[in-house]
Amino acid sequence: MLTDLVGVIGCVFAPAVKRGNPVAVDVKIPTVLRAQADGQASVSVDGETVGQVFDSLIAKFPGIKPNLIGDDGGMHKFVNVYVNDDDIRYLEKLETKLEAGDTVTILPAVAGGAI
Amino acid sequence: MTRYDSILDTIGNTPLVDISQLSPMPGVKIFAKLEGQNPGGSSKDRIALKMVQLAEQAEELRAGDTILEPSSGNTGIGLALVAKLRGYKLRIILPENVSVERRQLLEIFGAEVTLSPGEEGSNGAIRMAETIAAQDSSYRFLFQYGNPANPLAHYEGTGPEILKDCPEIDVFCAGLGTSGTLMGVGRYLKEHKPEVKIVAVEPPAGELVQGLRNLDDGFIPPIFDGDVLDGKTVARPRESIEGTRRLLNECGIFAGVSSGAAVYGATRYIARTMTEGTVVVLLPDGGWKYLSSGAWTDDLDTVVELATRINYW
């Protein structure tokens, strides 16, 4: 009962606090996508999740959209996105939360490895 | 058993060595599986032998045939060893920017080497091999990226060896190339100990491949199944070389650059998610083929710059 009450209070207050702090993160753009991002290698945008960062990026550079988002609305299958070096497909995908100073790296999926 | 009928019988059963001095958490132990102890010098000996054995069983390979394969070196060297003893010729499509030692080894084992454009990386070698195979049906194209014998070698060999030597394993960490190691070991471990986490470490290949024209040139190995993985980390040249140096300086282990990357990925996963437990990290090869890279001797910035142009993974 007490736990439930704490949960309710948390739900009411936590989002209000988070909304007051827009998060700025660096996004690293791979060479192959730079033509759609004014040639920039790194862009600073706001977003509390990777999905929000994608929205900000697409608002800034509409041409990049088909390279980030696939036909099904999810991530493009040949794109890997990392938050501080960790692949978001194994975190919370587009819902992965970000903190100020985080780095989001976009890389195309190609063959690699000591084959 | 220490007496063998053939060098091929010495493939597998590699040692597991405690390298917990590299762990960022005192409660987490790390063990390294030294695949460089295989006779051809890497974990790829396992898949080379398995791909040839299964092709022979299916009667897709006959004495005198020529095997064709795209490889940045290790699979090629493993195949060259197996082909020599089983009576096959071998043609390897090798990206031109691999370390000189890899090419030398292929040539002394008797493989015919055809170079593919370095700026296209492994993608370019795959494309060239596919084109050659399509034009000339006399080649036997094993195609490690799509051949179920690749993960099977690890499902039947590497995985059981790890669980037998380290039943307390909580996390398995390895580099991602064809994904054969992670798929085979991952499936075996999850079937026998479902709570084990499987963590992949990959090079930033999509940045290093200069010739990538657009995303549609992307590639995901047909044998890759993302559901087997619980985490994936990118390891850049700097972190990979630092890991390689720590292996030598703190553990006395002379391993290749992708081994340093795997160690970086393991320590990062531990720092992010673990306070106690046991991690097994697979080190795919020894350091011999990378001496010319200056990985242990040159200024770190110099080696890192070189590593963005040369394929050391």
Short mmCIF file of C-alpha atoms in Angstrom, two decimals:
data_model
loop_
_atom_site.label_atom_id
_atom_site.label_comp_id
_atom_site.label_asym_id
_atom_site.label_seq_id
_atom_site.Cartn_x
_atom_site.Cartn_y
_atom_site.Cartn_z
CA MET A 1 0.00 0.00 0.00
CA LEU A 2 2.72 2.40 1.01
CA THR A 3 4.76 1.28 -2.03
CA ASP A 4 1.77 2.00 -4.29
CA LEU A 5 1.44 5.49 -2.88
CA VAL A 6 5.15 6.22 -3.42
CA GLY A 7 4.78 4.98 -6.98
CA VAL A 8 1.87 7.34 -7.65
CA ILE A 9 3.73 10.33 -6.22
CA GLY A 10 6.79 9.41 -8.29
CA CYS A 11 4.68 9.26 -11.44
CA VAL A 12 3.18 12.66 -10.80
CA PHE A 13 6.42 14.48 -10.07
CA ALA A 14 9.19 12.77 -11.98
CA PRO A 15 8.21 13.76 -15.56
CA ALA A 16 7.70 17.40 -14.57
CA VAL A 17 11.26 17.54 -13.26
CA LYS A 18 12.68 15.86 -16.41
CA ARG A 19 10.80 18.15 -18.80
CA GLY A 20 12.50 21.16 -17.23
CA ASN A 21 15.93 19.93 -18.33
CA PRO A 22 16.33 19.53 -22.09
CA VAL A 23 19.33 17.33 -22.76
CA ALA A 24 21.97 18.32 -25.31
CA VAL A 25 23.94 15.44 -26.81
CA ASP A 26 26.56 15.11 -29.51
CA VAL A 27 25.60 12.99 -32.51
CA LYS A 28 28.42 11.55 -34.64
CA ILE A 29 27.43 11.34 -38.31
CA PRO A 30 29.20 8.67 -40.43
CA THR A 31 30.96 9.68 -43.64
CA VAL A 32 28.30 8.03 -45.80
CA LEU A 33 25.50 10.21 -44.32
CA ARG A 34 27.35 13.54 -44.13
CA ALA A 35 26.09 14.72 -47.51
CA GLN A 36 22.61 14.77 -45.95
CA ALA A 37 23.84 16.70 -42.87
CA ASP A 38 25.52 19.72 -44.49
CA GLY A 39 28.81 17.83 -44.47
CA GLN A 40 29.03 17.88 -40.67
CA ALA A 41 30.76 15.05 -38.77
CA SER A 42 29.24 15.96 -35.42
CA VAL A 43 25.99 17.74 -34.54
CA SER A 44 24.67 18.88 -31.16
CA VAL A 45 20.91 18.36 -30.72
CA ASP A 46 18.40 18.13 -27.86
CA GLY A 47 16.53 15.00 -26.82
CA GLU A 48 15.86 12.92 -23.72
CA THR A 49 15.79 9.68 -25.71
CA VAL A 50 17.47 8.46 -28.89
CA GLY A 51 14.08 8.68 -30.64
CA GLN A 52 13.79 12.36 -29.69
CA VAL A 53 17.35 12.96 -30.89
CA PHE A 54 16.40 11.36 -34.23
CA ASP A 55 13.36 13.69 -34.42
CA SER A 56 15.58 16.73 -33.78
CA LEU A 57 18.09 15.52 -36.35
CA ILE A 58 15.39 14.95 -38.98
CA ALA A 59 13.88 18.40 -38.26
CA LYS A 60 17.32 19.91 -38.91
CA PHE A 61 18.23 17.70 -41.89
CA PRO A 62 15.04 16.25 -43.48
CA GLY A 63 17.09 14.45 -46.15
CA ILE A 64 18.61 12.11 -43.57
CA LYS A 65 15.28 10.54 -42.58
CA PRO A 66 15.18 7.58 -45.01
CA ASN A 67 18.66 6.62 -43.82
CA LEU A 68 17.66 6.49 -40.16
CA ILE A 69 14.11 5.19 -40.25
CA GLY A 70 13.00 2.11 -42.19
CA ASP A 71 9.70 1.54 -44.01
CA ASP A 72 8.19 0.00 -40.86
CA GLY A 73 8.88 3.13 -38.77
CA GLY A 74 11.66 1.42 -36.80
CA MET A 75 15.38 1.83 -37.28
CA HIS A 76 16.83 1.30 -40.78
CA LYS A 77 18.18 -2.26 -40.86
CA PHE A 78 21.65 -1.21 -42.06
CA VAL A 79 22.08 1.43 -39.34
CA ASN A 80 23.66 0.81 -35.96
CA VAL A 81 23.24 3.44 -33.26
CA TYR A 82 25.39 3.55 -30.15
CA VAL A 83 25.06 5.55 -26.94
CA ASN A 84 28.55 5.91 -25.49
CA ASP A 85 29.71 2.90 -27.55
CA ASP A 86 26.79 0.58 -26.63
CA ASP A 87 24.34 -0.52 -29.37
CA ILE A 88 20.83 0.73 -28.55
CA ARG A 89 19.22 -2.40 -30.06
CA TYR A 90 20.36 -4.13 -26.85
CA LEU A 91 19.48 -1.22 -24.55
CA GLU A 92 15.98 0.32 -24.89
CA LYS A 93 16.17 0.86 -28.68
CA LEU A 94 14.73 4.28 -29.65
CA GLU A 95 13.48 4.68 -26.06
CA THR A 96 17.05 4.57 -24.70
CA LYS A 97 17.39 7.50 -22.28
CA LEU A 98 20.13 10.08 -22.61
CA GLU A 99 21.99 12.29 -20.18
CA ALA A 100 23.76 15.56 -20.87
CA GLY A 101 27.19 14.90 -22.35
CA ASP A 102 26.27 11.52 -23.85
CA THR A 103 27.54 10.75 -27.34
CA VAL A 104 25.25 9.15 -29.90
CA THR A 105 27.18 7.47 -32.74
CA ILE A 106 25.52 6.40 -35.99
CA LEU A 107 27.36 3.78 -38.07
CA PRO A 108 26.32 1.83 -41.16
CA ALA A 109 26.29 -1.97 -40.81
CA VAL A 110 28.96 -3.46 -43.08
CA ALA A 111 31.01 -6.63 -43.07
CA GLY A 112 33.89 -6.45 -40.63
CA GLY A 113 35.95 -8.77 -38.58
CA ALA A 114 38.98 -11.00 -39.00
CA ILE A 115 37.27 -13.08 -41.60
CA MET B 1 46.40 -36.51 -24.91
CA THR B 2 49.53 -34.95 -26.30
CA ARG B 3 50.28 -37.19 -29.30
CA TYR B 4 48.37 -36.65 -32.56
CA ASP B 5 48.04 -38.27 -35.99
CA SER B 6 47.69 -34.93 -37.79
CA ILE B 7 48.14 -31.24 -37.10
CA LEU B 8 44.39 -30.91 -37.80
CA ASP B 9 43.70 -32.97 -34.66
CA THR B 10 45.27 -30.19 -32.60
CA ILE B 11 42.53 -27.72 -33.57
CA GLY B 12 40.42 -26.68 -30.57
CA ASN B 13 40.73 -27.45 -26.86
CA THR B 14 42.43 -24.11 -26.33
CA PRO B 15 43.44 -22.95 -22.84
CA LEU B 16 41.40 -20.68 -20.57
CA VAL B 17 43.56 -18.27 -18.54
CA ASP B 18 42.64 -16.03 -15.61
CA ILE B 19 43.13 -12.35 -16.51
CA SER B 20 41.12 -10.91 -13.61
CA GLN B 21 43.81 -8.26 -13.10
CA LEU B 22 42.08 -6.44 -15.99
CA SER B 23 38.67 -6.45 -14.26
CA PRO B 24 37.33 -3.02 -13.25
CA MET B 25 35.31 -4.64 -10.42
CA PRO B 26 37.05 -6.64 -7.67
CA GLY B 27 34.11 -9.08 -7.48
CA VAL B 28 34.19 -9.96 -11.19
CA LYS B 29 36.63 -12.50 -12.57
CA ILE B 30 37.69 -12.58 -16.24
CA PHE B 31 39.02 -15.61 -18.10
CA ALA B 32 40.53 -15.42 -21.59
CA LYS B 33 40.20 -18.25 -24.11
CA LEU B 34 43.41 -18.24 -26.13
CA GLU B 35 42.36 -19.15 -29.67
CA GLY B 36 45.77 -18.09 -30.94
CA GLN B 37 46.94 -21.50 -29.69
CA ASN B 38 45.28 -23.20 -32.66
CA PRO B 39 47.79 -24.55 -35.21
CA GLY B 40 46.96 -21.94 -37.89
CA GLY B 41 47.07 -19.28 -35.21
CA SER B 42 43.40 -18.36 -34.83
CA SER B 43 39.88 -19.48 -33.95
CA LYS B 44 39.22 -19.68 -37.70
CA ASP B 45 40.97 -23.07 -37.89
CA ARG B 46 37.84 -24.48 -36.27
CA ILE B 47 35.45 -23.19 -38.94
CA ALA B 48 37.84 -23.95 -41.81
CA LEU B 49 37.96 -27.61 -40.79
CA LYS B 50 34.20 -27.82 -40.17
CA MET B 51 33.25 -26.13 -43.46
CA VAL B 52 35.50 -28.52 -45.39
CA GLN B 53 34.30 -31.61 -43.47
CA LEU B 54 30.63 -30.83 -44.07
CA ALA B 55 31.24 -30.04 -47.76
CA GLU B 56 33.05 -33.37 -48.11
CA GLN B 57 30.18 -35.22 -46.42
CA ALA B 58 27.72 -33.56 -48.79
CA GLU B 59 30.00 -34.57 -51.69
CA GLU B 60 30.35 -30.92 -52.69
CA LEU B 61 34.14 -31.14 -52.46
CA ARG B 62 36.33 -33.63 -54.30
CA ALA B 63 40.12 -34.03 -54.39
CA GLY B 64 41.66 -31.45 -56.72
CA ASP B 65 38.80 -28.94 -56.37
CA THR B 66 39.60 -25.26 -55.80
CA ILE B 67 38.04 -23.61 -52.76
CA LEU B 68 37.23 -19.89 -53.08
CA GLU B 69 36.75 -17.63 -50.05
CA PRO B 70 36.79 -13.91 -49.17
CA SER B 71 38.94 -13.44 -46.07
CA SER B 72 40.96 -10.70 -44.43
CA GLY B 73 43.36 -13.44 -43.38
CA ASN B 74 42.51 -15.77 -40.54
CA THR B 75 39.89 -17.93 -42.27
CA GLY B 76 42.15 -17.99 -45.31
CA ILE B 77 45.11 -19.25 -43.27
CA GLY B 78 42.93 -21.91 -41.59
CA LEU B 79 41.57 -23.02 -44.96
CA ALA B 80 45.09 -23.07 -46.45
CA LEU B 81 46.19 -25.46 -43.70
CA VAL B 82 43.18 -27.74 -44.15
CA ALA B 83 43.27 -27.56 -47.98
CA LYS B 84 46.96 -28.51 -48.08
CA LEU B 85 46.41 -31.67 -46.04
CA ARG B 86 43.13 -32.68 -47.71
CA GLY B 87 44.27 -32.14 -51.30
CA TYR B 88 42.44 -28.99 -52.38
CA LYS B 89 43.62 -25.84 -54.09
CA LEU B 90 42.67 -22.52 -52.52
CA ARG B 91 42.02 -19.03 -53.85
CA ILE B 92 41.55 -16.26 -51.27
CA ILE B 93 40.09 -12.82 -52.01
CA LEU B 94 41.99 -10.56 -49.63
CA PRO B 95 41.41 -6.82 -49.03
CA GLU B 96 44.70 -5.20 -50.10
CA ASN B 97 45.07 -3.25 -46.84
CA VAL B 98 45.44 -6.18 -44.43
CA SER B 99 48.69 -6.61 -42.48
CA VAL B 100 51.59 -7.90 -44.57
CA GLU B 101 52.00 -10.97 -42.33
CA ARG B 102 48.56 -12.28 -43.24
CA ARG B 103 49.38 -12.22 -46.93
CA GLN B 104 52.77 -13.83 -46.31
CA LEU B 105 51.20 -16.67 -44.34
CA LEU B 106 48.60 -17.34 -47.04
CA GLU B 107 51.30 -17.48 -49.68
CA ILE B 108 53.68 -19.80 -47.81
CA PHE B 109 50.77 -22.20 -47.24
CA GLY B 110 50.24 -22.22 -51.00
CA ALA B 111 47.04 -20.20 -51.40
CA GLU B 112 46.49 -18.12 -54.52
CA VAL B 113 45.83 -14.57 -53.32
CA THR B 114 43.68 -12.09 -55.28
CA LEU B 115 43.56 -8.57 -53.82
CA SER B 116 40.31 -6.60 -53.53
CA PRO B 117 40.23 -2.78 -53.12
CA GLY B 118 41.25 -1.82 -49.59
CA GLU B 119 38.82 1.09 -49.35
CA GLU B 120 35.91 -1.33 -49.82
CA GLY B 121 36.99 -3.41 -46.81
CA SER B 122 35.53 -6.86 -46.30
CA ASN B 123 32.37 -5.86 -48.21
CA GLY B 124 34.52 -5.49 -51.34
CA ALA B 125 36.18 -8.90 -50.85
CA ILE B 126 32.77 -10.54 -50.43
CA ARG B 127 31.41 -8.87 -53.57
CA MET B 128 34.44 -9.90 -55.64
CA ALA B 129 34.26 -13.52 -54.42
CA GLU B 130 30.53 -13.67 -55.20
CA THR B 131 31.15 -12.36 -58.71
CA ILE B 132 33.94 -14.89 -59.38
CA ALA B 133 31.86 -17.77 -57.99
CA ALA B 134 28.89 -16.76 -60.17
CA GLN B 135 31.05 -16.64 -63.30
CA ASP B 136 32.96 -19.90 -62.77
CA SER B 137 31.03 -22.80 -61.27
CA SER B 138 34.18 -24.91 -60.88
CA TYR B 139 35.03 -22.99 -57.70
CA ARG B 140 33.80 -24.38 -54.40
CA PHE B 141 32.55 -21.29 -52.56
CA LEU B 142 32.26 -22.04 -48.82
CA PHE B 143 31.14 -18.50 -47.83
CA GLN B 144 31.76 -18.34 -44.09
CA TYR B 145 29.20 -15.51 -43.61
CA GLY B 146 26.34 -17.73 -44.67
CA ASN B 147 27.65 -21.24 -43.96
CA PRO B 148 25.96 -22.98 -41.00
CA ALA B 149 29.21 -24.95 -40.48
CA ASN B 150 30.73 -21.71 -39.12
CA PRO B 151 28.52 -21.35 -36.02
CA LEU B 152 28.30 -25.16 -35.79
CA ALA B 153 32.06 -25.43 -35.21
CA HIS B 154 31.66 -23.18 -32.18
CA TYR B 155 28.41 -24.82 -31.04
CA GLU B 156 30.10 -28.22 -31.02
CA GLY B 157 33.60 -27.16 -29.97
CA THR B 158 34.24 -23.75 -28.44
CA GLY B 159 30.96 -23.59 -26.47
CA PRO B 160 31.27 -26.98 -24.72
CA GLU B 161 34.96 -26.33 -23.97
CA ILE B 162 34.07 -23.04 -22.24
CA LEU B 163 31.25 -24.50 -20.14
CA LYS B 164 33.39 -27.50 -19.12
CA ASP B 165 36.36 -25.34 -18.09
CA CYS B 166 34.25 -22.54 -16.55
CA PRO B 167 30.84 -23.83 -15.35
CA GLU B 168 30.42 -20.65 -13.26
CA ILE B 169 30.32 -18.44 -16.41
CA ASP B 170 27.84 -15.51 -16.31
CA VAL B 171 28.89 -13.57 -19.42
CA PHE B 172 30.53 -14.55 -22.72
CA CYS B 173 32.16 -11.77 -24.73
CA ALA B 174 33.66 -12.02 -28.23
CA GLY B 175 34.32 -9.98 -31.33
CA LEU B 176 31.72 -9.77 -34.08
CA GLY B 177 32.84 -10.41 -37.67
CA THR B 178 30.93 -13.17 -39.40
CA SER B 179 29.16 -13.63 -36.02
CA GLY B 180 29.94 -17.38 -36.12
CA THR B 181 31.67 -17.45 -32.72
CA LEU B 182 28.91 -15.50 -30.97
CA MET B 183 26.07 -17.44 -32.63
CA GLY B 184 27.57 -20.89 -32.00
CA VAL B 185 28.91 -20.35 -28.48
CA GLY B 186 25.91 -18.18 -27.60
CA ARG B 187 23.33 -20.79 -28.60
CA TYR B 188 25.20 -23.60 -26.83
CA LEU B 189 25.57 -21.64 -23.59
CA LYS B 190 21.94 -20.43 -23.57
CA GLU B 191 20.66 -23.97 -24.11
CA HIS B 192 22.73 -25.29 -21.22
CA LYS B 193 22.73 -22.25 -18.92
CA PRO B 194 19.96 -19.86 -20.04
CA GLU B 195 20.95 -17.03 -17.69
CA VAL B 196 24.32 -16.50 -19.42
CA LYS B 197 24.61 -13.12 -21.19
CA ILE B 198 26.19 -12.92 -24.65
CA VAL B 199 28.05 -9.69 -25.46
CA ALA B 200 29.39 -8.74 -28.89
CA VAL B 201 32.23 -6.31 -29.62
CA GLU B 202 32.60 -4.89 -33.12
CA PRO B 203 34.99 -2.58 -34.94
CA PRO B 204 33.57 0.69 -36.34
CA ALA B 205 33.84 -0.88 -39.80
CA GLY B 206 31.11 1.31 -41.24
CA GLU B 207 33.28 4.37 -40.59
CA LEU B 208 36.56 2.82 -41.74
CA VAL B 209 35.21 1.55 -45.07
CA GLN B 210 35.89 4.61 -47.19
CA GLY B 211 34.28 3.27 -50.34
CA LEU B 212 30.81 2.94 -48.86
CA ARG B 213 28.55 4.79 -51.28
CA ASN B 214 25.23 4.52 -49.49
CA LEU B 215 23.49 2.53 -46.82
CA ASP B 216 22.21 -0.01 -49.31
CA ASP B 217 25.81 -1.24 -49.56
CA GLY B 218 25.35 -2.41 -45.97
CA PHE B 219 25.77 -6.03 -45.01
CA ILE B 220 24.47 -8.27 -42.25
CA PRO B 221 25.85 -11.84 -42.30
CA PRO B 222 23.10 -14.35 -43.16
CA ILE B 223 24.12 -16.47 -40.13
CA PHE B 224 23.63 -13.50 -37.74
CA ASP B 225 20.65 -13.65 -35.36
CA GLY B 226 20.43 -10.62 -33.06
CA ASP B 227 18.22 -12.52 -30.60
CA VAL B 228 21.25 -14.49 -29.40
CA LEU B 229 22.92 -11.29 -28.14
CA ASP B 230 22.32 -9.36 -24.92
CA GLY B 231 24.68 -6.49 -25.63
CA LYS B 232 26.86 -5.03 -28.35
CA THR B 233 29.67 -2.51 -28.00
CA VAL B 234 31.77 -0.73 -30.62
CA ALA B 235 35.53 -0.74 -29.99
CA ARG B 236 37.56 1.87 -31.87
CA PRO B 237 41.23 1.48 -32.81
CA ARG B 238 42.47 3.38 -29.74
CA GLU B 239 40.59 1.25 -27.21
CA SER B 240 41.47 -1.93 -29.13
CA ILE B 241 45.20 -1.19 -29.11
CA GLU B 242 45.12 -0.13 -25.46
CA GLY B 243 43.43 -3.46 -24.65
CA THR B 244 46.06 -5.32 -26.67
CA ARG B 245 48.83 -3.59 -24.72
CA ARG B 246 47.18 -4.30 -21.36
CA LEU B 247 46.99 -8.00 -22.26
CA LEU B 248 50.74 -8.05 -22.88
CA ASN B 249 51.87 -5.73 -20.10
CA GLU B 250 49.57 -6.88 -17.29
CA CYS B 251 48.90 -10.52 -18.22
CA GLY B 252 51.84 -11.56 -20.40
CA ILE B 253 49.44 -12.47 -23.23
CA PHE B 254 50.63 -11.64 -26.76
CA ALA B 255 47.35 -11.37 -28.68
CA GLY B 256 46.03 -9.65 -31.80
CA VAL B 257 44.29 -6.29 -32.04
CA SER B 258 40.75 -7.71 -32.14
CA SER B 259 41.57 -9.47 -28.84
CA GLY B 260 42.31 -6.09 -27.33
CA ALA B 261 38.92 -4.92 -28.62
CA ALA B 262 37.19 -7.91 -26.99
CA VAL B 263 38.89 -7.10 -23.67
CA TYR B 264 37.75 -3.46 -23.95
CA GLY B 265 34.17 -4.63 -24.59
CA ALA B 266 34.28 -7.03 -21.63
CA THR B 267 35.62 -4.45 -19.18
CA ARG B 268 33.05 -1.91 -20.38
CA TYR B 269 30.19 -4.40 -19.90
CA ILE B 270 31.49 -5.29 -16.42
CA ALA B 271 31.80 -1.64 -15.36
CA ARG B 272 28.29 -0.89 -16.64
CA THR B 273 26.34 -3.87 -15.33
CA MET B 274 28.23 -6.17 -12.90
CA THR B 275 29.45 -6.19 -9.31
CA GLU B 276 30.25 -9.89 -9.10
CA GLY B 277 30.42 -12.91 -11.37
CA THR B 278 32.57 -14.46 -14.07
CA VAL B 279 33.20 -13.34 -17.64
CA VAL B 280 34.82 -15.40 -20.39
CA VAL B 281 36.32 -13.38 -23.23
CA LEU B 282 37.51 -15.03 -26.44
CA LEU B 283 40.83 -13.83 -27.88
CA PRO B 284 40.69 -14.84 -31.59
CA ASP B 285 44.39 -14.83 -32.45
CA GLY B 286 47.95 -14.19 -31.29
CA GLY B 287 49.98 -11.06 -31.90
CA TRP B 288 52.38 -12.48 -34.47
CA LYS B 289 50.54 -11.23 -37.54
CA TYR B 290 50.47 -7.65 -36.21
CA LEU B 291 54.12 -7.02 -35.33
CA SER B 292 54.52 -4.82 -38.42
CA SER B 293 51.66 -2.60 -37.20
CA GLY B 294 53.72 -1.17 -34.35
CA ALA B 295 50.81 -2.02 -32.02
CA TRP B 296 53.15 -2.62 -29.07
CA THR B 297 56.05 -0.38 -29.99
CA ASP B 298 54.94 2.83 -31.68
CA ASP B 299 53.43 5.95 -30.16
CA LEU B 300 49.72 5.26 -29.53
CA ASP B 301 48.51 8.13 -31.74
CA THR B 302 50.66 6.88 -34.64
CA VAL B 303 49.32 3.31 -34.36
CA VAL B 304 45.73 4.54 -34.06
CA GLU B 305 46.10 6.65 -37.19
CA LEU B 306 47.54 3.69 -39.09
CA ALA B 307 44.75 1.44 -37.78
CA THR B 308 42.13 3.64 -39.41
CA ARG B 309 43.64 2.72 -42.79
CA ILE B 310 44.77 -0.87 -42.27
CA ASN B 311 42.44 -3.76 -41.53
CA TYR B 312 43.68 -5.32 -38.28
CA TRP B 313 40.41 -6.84 -37.09
#
